[in-house]
Short mmCIF file of C-alpha atoms and ligand atoms in Angstrom, two decimals:
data_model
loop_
_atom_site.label_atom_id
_atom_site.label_comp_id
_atom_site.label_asym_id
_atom_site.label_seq_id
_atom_site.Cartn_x
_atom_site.Cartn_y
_atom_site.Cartn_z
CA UNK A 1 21.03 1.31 19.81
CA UNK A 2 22.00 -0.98 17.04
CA UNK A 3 25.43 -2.07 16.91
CA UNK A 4 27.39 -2.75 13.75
CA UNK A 5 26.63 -6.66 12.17
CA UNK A 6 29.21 -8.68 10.81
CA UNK A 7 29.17 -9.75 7.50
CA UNK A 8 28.98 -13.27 8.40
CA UNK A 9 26.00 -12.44 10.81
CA UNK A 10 24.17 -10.54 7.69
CA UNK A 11 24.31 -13.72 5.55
CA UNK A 12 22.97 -15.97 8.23
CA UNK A 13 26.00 -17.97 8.62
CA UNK A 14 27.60 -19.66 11.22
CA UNK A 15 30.67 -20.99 11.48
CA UNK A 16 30.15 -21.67 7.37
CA UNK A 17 26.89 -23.39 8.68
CA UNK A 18 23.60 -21.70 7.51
CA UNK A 19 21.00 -20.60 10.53
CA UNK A 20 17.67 -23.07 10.69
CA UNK A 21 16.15 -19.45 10.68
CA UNK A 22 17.19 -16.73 8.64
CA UNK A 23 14.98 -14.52 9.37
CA UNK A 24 10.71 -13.47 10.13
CA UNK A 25 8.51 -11.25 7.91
CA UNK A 26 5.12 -10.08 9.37
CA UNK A 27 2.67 -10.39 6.38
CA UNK A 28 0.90 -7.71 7.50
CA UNK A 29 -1.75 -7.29 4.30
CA UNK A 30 -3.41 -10.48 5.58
CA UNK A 31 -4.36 -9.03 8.59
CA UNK A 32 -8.03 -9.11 8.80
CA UNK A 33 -8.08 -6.40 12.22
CA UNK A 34 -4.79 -4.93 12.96
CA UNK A 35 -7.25 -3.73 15.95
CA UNK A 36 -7.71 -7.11 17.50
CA UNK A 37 -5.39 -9.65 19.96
CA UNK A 38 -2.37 -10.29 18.76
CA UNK A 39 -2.01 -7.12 16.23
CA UNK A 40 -3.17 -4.85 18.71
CA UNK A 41 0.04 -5.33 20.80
CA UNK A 42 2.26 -2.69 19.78
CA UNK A 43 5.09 -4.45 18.95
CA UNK A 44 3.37 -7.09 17.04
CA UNK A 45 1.92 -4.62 14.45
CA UNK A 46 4.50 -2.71 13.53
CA UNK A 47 7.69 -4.41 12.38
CA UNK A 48 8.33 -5.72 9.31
CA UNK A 49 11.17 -8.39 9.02
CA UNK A 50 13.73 -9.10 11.66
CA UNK A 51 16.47 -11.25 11.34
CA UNK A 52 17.49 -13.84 13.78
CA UNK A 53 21.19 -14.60 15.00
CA UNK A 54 22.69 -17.69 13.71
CA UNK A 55 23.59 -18.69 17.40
CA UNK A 56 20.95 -17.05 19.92
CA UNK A 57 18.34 -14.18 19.45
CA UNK A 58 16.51 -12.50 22.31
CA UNK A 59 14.04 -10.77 23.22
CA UNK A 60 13.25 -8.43 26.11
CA UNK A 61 10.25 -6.10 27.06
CA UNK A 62 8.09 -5.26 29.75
CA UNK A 63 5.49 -7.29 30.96
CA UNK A 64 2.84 -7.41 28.61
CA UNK A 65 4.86 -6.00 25.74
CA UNK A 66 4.08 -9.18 23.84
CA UNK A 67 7.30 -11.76 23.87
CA UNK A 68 5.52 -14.76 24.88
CA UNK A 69 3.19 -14.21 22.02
CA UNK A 70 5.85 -13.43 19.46
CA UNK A 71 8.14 -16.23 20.63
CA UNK A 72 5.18 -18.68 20.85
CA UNK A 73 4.49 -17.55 17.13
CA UNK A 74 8.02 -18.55 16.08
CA UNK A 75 7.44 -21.53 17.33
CA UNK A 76 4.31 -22.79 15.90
CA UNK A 77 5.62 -21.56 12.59
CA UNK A 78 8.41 -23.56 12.86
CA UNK A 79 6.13 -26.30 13.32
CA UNK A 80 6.33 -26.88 17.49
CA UNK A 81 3.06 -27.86 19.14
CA UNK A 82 1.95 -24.64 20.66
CA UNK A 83 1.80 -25.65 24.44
CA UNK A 84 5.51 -26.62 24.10
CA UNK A 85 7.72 -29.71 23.37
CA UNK A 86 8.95 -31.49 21.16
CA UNK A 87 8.14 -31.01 17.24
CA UNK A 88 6.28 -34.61 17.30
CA UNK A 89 4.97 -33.69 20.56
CA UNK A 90 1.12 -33.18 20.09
CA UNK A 91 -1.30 -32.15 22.53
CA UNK A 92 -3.74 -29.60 24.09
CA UNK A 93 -4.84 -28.93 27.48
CA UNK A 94 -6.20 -25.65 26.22
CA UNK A 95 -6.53 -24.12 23.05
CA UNK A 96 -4.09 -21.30 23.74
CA UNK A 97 -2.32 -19.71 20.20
CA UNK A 98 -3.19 -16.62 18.93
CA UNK A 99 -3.21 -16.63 15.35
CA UNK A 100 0.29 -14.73 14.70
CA UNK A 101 2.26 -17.63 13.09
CA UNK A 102 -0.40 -17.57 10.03
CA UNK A 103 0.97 -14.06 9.47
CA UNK A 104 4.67 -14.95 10.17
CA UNK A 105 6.54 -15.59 7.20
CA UNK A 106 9.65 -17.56 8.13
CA UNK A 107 12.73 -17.40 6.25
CA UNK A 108 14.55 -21.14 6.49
CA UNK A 109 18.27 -21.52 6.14
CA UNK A 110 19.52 -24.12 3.38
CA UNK A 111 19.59 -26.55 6.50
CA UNK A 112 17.00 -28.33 8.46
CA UNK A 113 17.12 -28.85 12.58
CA UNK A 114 17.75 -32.70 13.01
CA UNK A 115 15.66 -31.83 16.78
CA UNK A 116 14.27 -28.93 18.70
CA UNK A 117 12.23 -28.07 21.45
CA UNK A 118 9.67 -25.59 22.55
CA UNK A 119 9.61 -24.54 26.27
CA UNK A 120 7.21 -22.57 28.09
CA UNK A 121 7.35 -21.51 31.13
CA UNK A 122 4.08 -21.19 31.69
CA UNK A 123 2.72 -24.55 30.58
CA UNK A 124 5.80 -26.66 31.38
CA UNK A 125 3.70 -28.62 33.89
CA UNK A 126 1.43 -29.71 31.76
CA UNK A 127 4.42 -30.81 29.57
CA UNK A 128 5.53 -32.48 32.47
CA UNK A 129 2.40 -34.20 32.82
CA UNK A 130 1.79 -35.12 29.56
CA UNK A 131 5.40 -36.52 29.65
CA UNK A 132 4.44 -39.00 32.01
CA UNK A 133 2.47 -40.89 29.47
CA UNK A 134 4.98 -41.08 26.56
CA UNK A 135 7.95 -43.11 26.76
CA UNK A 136 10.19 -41.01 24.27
CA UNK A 137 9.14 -37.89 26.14
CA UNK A 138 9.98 -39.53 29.63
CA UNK A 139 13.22 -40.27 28.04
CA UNK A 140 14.20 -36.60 27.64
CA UNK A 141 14.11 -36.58 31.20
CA UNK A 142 16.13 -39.58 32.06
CA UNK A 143 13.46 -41.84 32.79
CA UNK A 144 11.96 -40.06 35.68
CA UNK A 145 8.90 -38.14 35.80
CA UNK A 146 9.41 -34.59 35.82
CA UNK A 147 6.61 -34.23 38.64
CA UNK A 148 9.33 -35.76 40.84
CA UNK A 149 12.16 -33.67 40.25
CA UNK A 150 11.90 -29.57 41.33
CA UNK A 151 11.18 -27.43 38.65
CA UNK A 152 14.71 -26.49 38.13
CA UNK A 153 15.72 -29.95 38.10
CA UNK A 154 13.14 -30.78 35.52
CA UNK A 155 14.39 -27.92 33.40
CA UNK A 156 18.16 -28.88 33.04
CA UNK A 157 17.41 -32.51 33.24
CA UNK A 158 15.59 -31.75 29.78
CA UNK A 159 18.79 -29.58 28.40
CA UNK A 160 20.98 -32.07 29.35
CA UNK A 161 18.97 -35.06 28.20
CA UNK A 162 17.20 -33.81 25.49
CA UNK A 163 19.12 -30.54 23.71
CA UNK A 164 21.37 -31.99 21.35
CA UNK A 165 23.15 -30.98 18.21
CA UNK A 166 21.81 -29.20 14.95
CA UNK A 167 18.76 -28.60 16.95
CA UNK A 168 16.22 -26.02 16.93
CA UNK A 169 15.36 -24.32 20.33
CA UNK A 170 12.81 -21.57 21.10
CA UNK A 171 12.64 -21.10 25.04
CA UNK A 172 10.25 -18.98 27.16
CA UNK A 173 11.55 -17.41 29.82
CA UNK A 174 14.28 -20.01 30.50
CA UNK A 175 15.32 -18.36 33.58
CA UNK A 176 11.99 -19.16 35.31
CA UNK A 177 12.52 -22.30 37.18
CA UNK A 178 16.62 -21.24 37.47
CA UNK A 179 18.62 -20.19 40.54
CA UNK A 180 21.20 -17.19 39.47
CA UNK A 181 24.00 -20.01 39.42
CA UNK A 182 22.06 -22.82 37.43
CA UNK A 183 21.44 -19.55 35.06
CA UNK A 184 25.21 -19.73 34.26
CA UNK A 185 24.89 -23.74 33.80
CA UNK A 186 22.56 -22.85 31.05
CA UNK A 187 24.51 -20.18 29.82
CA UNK A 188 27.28 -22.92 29.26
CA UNK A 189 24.83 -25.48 28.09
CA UNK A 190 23.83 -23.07 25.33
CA UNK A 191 27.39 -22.31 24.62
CA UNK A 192 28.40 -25.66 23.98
CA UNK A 193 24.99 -26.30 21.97
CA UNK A 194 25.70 -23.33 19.54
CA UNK A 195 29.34 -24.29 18.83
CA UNK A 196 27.36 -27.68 18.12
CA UNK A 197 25.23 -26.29 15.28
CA UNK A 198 21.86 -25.35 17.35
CA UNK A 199 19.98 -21.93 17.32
CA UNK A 200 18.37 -20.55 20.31
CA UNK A 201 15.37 -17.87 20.08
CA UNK A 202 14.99 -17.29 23.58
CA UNK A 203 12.50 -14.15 25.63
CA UNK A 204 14.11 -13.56 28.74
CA UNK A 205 14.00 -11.08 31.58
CA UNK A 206 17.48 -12.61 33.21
CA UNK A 207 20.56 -10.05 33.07
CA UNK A 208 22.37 -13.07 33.61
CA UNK A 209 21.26 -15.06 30.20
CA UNK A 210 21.05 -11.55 28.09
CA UNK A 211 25.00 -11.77 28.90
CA UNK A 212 25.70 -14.41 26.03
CA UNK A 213 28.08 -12.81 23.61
CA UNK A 214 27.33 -14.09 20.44
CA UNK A 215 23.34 -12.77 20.34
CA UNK A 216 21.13 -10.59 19.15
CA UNK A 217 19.18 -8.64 21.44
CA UNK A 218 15.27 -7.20 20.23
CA UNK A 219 13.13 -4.87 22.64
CA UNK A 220 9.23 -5.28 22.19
CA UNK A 221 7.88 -1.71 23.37
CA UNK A 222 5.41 0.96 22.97
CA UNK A 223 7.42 1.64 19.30
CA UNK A 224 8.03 -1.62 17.96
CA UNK A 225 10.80 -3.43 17.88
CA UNK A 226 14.10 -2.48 18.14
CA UNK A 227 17.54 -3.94 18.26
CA UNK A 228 19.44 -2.63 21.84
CA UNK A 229 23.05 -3.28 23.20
CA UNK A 230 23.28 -5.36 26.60
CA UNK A 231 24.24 -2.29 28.41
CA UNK A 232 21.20 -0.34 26.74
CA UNK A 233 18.67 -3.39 28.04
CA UNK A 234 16.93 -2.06 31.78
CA UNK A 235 17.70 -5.18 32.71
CA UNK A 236 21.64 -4.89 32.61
CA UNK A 237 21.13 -1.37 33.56
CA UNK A 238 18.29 -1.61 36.67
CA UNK A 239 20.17 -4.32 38.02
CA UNK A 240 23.74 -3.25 38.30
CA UNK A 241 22.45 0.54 39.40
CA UNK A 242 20.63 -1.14 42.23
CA UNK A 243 22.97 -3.23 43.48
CA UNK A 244 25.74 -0.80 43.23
CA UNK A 245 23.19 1.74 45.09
CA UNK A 246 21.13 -0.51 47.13
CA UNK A 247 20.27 1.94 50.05
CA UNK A 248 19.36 4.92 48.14
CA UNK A 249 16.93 2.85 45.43
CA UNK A 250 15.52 1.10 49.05
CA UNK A 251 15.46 4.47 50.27
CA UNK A 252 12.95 6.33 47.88
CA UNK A 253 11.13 2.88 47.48
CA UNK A 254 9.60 3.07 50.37
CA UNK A 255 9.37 6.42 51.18
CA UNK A 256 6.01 7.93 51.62
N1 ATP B 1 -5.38 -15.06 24.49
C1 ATP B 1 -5.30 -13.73 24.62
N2 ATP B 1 -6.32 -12.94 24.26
C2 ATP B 1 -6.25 -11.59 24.37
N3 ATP B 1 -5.16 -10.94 24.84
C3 ATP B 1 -4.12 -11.68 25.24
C4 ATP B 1 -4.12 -13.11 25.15
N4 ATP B 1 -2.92 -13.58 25.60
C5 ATP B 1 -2.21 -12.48 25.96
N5 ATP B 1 -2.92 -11.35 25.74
C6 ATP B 1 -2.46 -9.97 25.97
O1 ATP B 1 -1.37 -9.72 25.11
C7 ATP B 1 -0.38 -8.94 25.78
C8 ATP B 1 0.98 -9.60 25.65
O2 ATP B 1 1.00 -10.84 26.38
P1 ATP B 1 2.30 -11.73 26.42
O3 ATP B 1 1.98 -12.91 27.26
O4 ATP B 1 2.77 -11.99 25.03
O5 ATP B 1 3.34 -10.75 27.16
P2 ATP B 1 4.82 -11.01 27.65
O6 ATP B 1 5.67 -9.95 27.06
O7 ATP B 1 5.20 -12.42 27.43
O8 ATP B 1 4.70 -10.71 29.23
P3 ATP B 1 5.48 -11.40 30.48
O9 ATP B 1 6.80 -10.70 30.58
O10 ATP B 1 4.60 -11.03 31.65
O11 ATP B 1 5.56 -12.87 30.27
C9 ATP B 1 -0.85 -8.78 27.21
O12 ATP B 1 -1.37 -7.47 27.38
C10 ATP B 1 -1.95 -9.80 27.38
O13 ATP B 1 -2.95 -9.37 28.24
MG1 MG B 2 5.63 -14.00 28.69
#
């Protein structure tokens, strides 16, 4: 379901600031073989441009459905290293990217992030180690190595040390490392960042995170992408019929 935009949403704006990104266009005639990884993912084949929130955009989708490849796309577009960090953060412990941000045409506000950062979830240890070894990197996590801290820790150490104004962030699956009430310290943290200039493209399979009011929320599926309504997501849905109904959804579980 796509809800109703307002106008200052349609021109990018926020707050009379511009967004960092405006929008993404999939230049699909340079695809040598729509056939072949990342353009034979649905989702990834199909749309044409989307536009970002000025504040946060997410997106949700089943496993497999292709966010971590979009979202990593953003990001080396933007110009991020693609194993995550910071934008002079350069490094490889293996050649991962697919080649989607050399179809991704990015539309840039009139402004340019003063700072931004790439998380992964799924390489944020090799972050971490690769932290160890630079001094401006150990200083996003107060001076201590990440590989001493819990994951968690590690995580908002970084937000707290690290995010800062007018800053760019693109975040994969935040939630990760996050206990359900240091989800709603990063809910905050991202509250106060936004009203502080930043813009947050975020994948996420929290119903916690998903909650933030000023977003935009995409679905990767089977049929593209789409723009849904927190209530539409399964994961505001799923969650709050199970818990409300815990027996019964227990009950046919497990049955034979
Ligand atoms: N390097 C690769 N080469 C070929 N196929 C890949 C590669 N990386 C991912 N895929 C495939 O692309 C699809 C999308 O993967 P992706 O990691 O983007 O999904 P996701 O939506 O982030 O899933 P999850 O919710 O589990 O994190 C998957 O089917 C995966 O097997
Ligand atoms: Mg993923």
């Amino acid at each position: 379901m796509s809800r109703t935009r307002t106008k200052q949403e349609t021109r990018g704006l926020t707050g009379g600031m511009d967004s960092f990104l405006r929008s993404m266009t999939l230049l699909r005639e340079d695809v040598p073989n729509l056939s072949k990884y990342p353009f034979s993912i649905p989702a990834l084949r199909d749309f044409e441009t989307l536009d970002f929130h000025p504040q946060v955009t997410f997106f949700v989708g089943e496993n497999g459905s292709g966010k971590s490849t979009l979202v990593e796309g953003i990001a080396v577009a933007a110009g991020f290293n693609a194993e995550g960090g910071s934008r002079n953060f350069n490094f490889a412990t293996r050649r991962s990217e697919s080649s989607l941000h050399k179809h991704l045409r990015l539309a840039r506000g009139t402004r340019r992030p003063r700072t931004g950062y790439f998380l992964r979830a799924e390489s944020f240890f090799n972050v971490a180690t690769e932290t160890e070894n630079n001094e401006t990197a150990l200083a996003a996590f107060g001076n201590v190595s990440p590989h001493e801290m819990s994951h968690g820790e590690a995580f908002l150490t970084l937000v707290r040390e690290r995010f800062s104004g007018n800053g760019l962030y693109v975040l994969d699956e935040p939630e990760a490392a996050l206990s359900p009430q240091r989800q709603l310290s990063l809910l905050r943290s991202i509250h106060d960042l936004t009203r502080d200039a930043c813009q947050f493209i975020i994948s996420t399979h929290s119903p916690l995170l998903l909650a933030y009011p000023d977003a935009r929320i995409y679905h990767l599926s089977e049929k593209g992408i789409t723009e849904v309504a927190y209530e539409d997501t399964e994961h505001y849905a799923l969650t709050r019929d199970f818990l409300l109904n815990r027996e019964k959804y227990l009950r046919r579980l497990f049955e034979d």
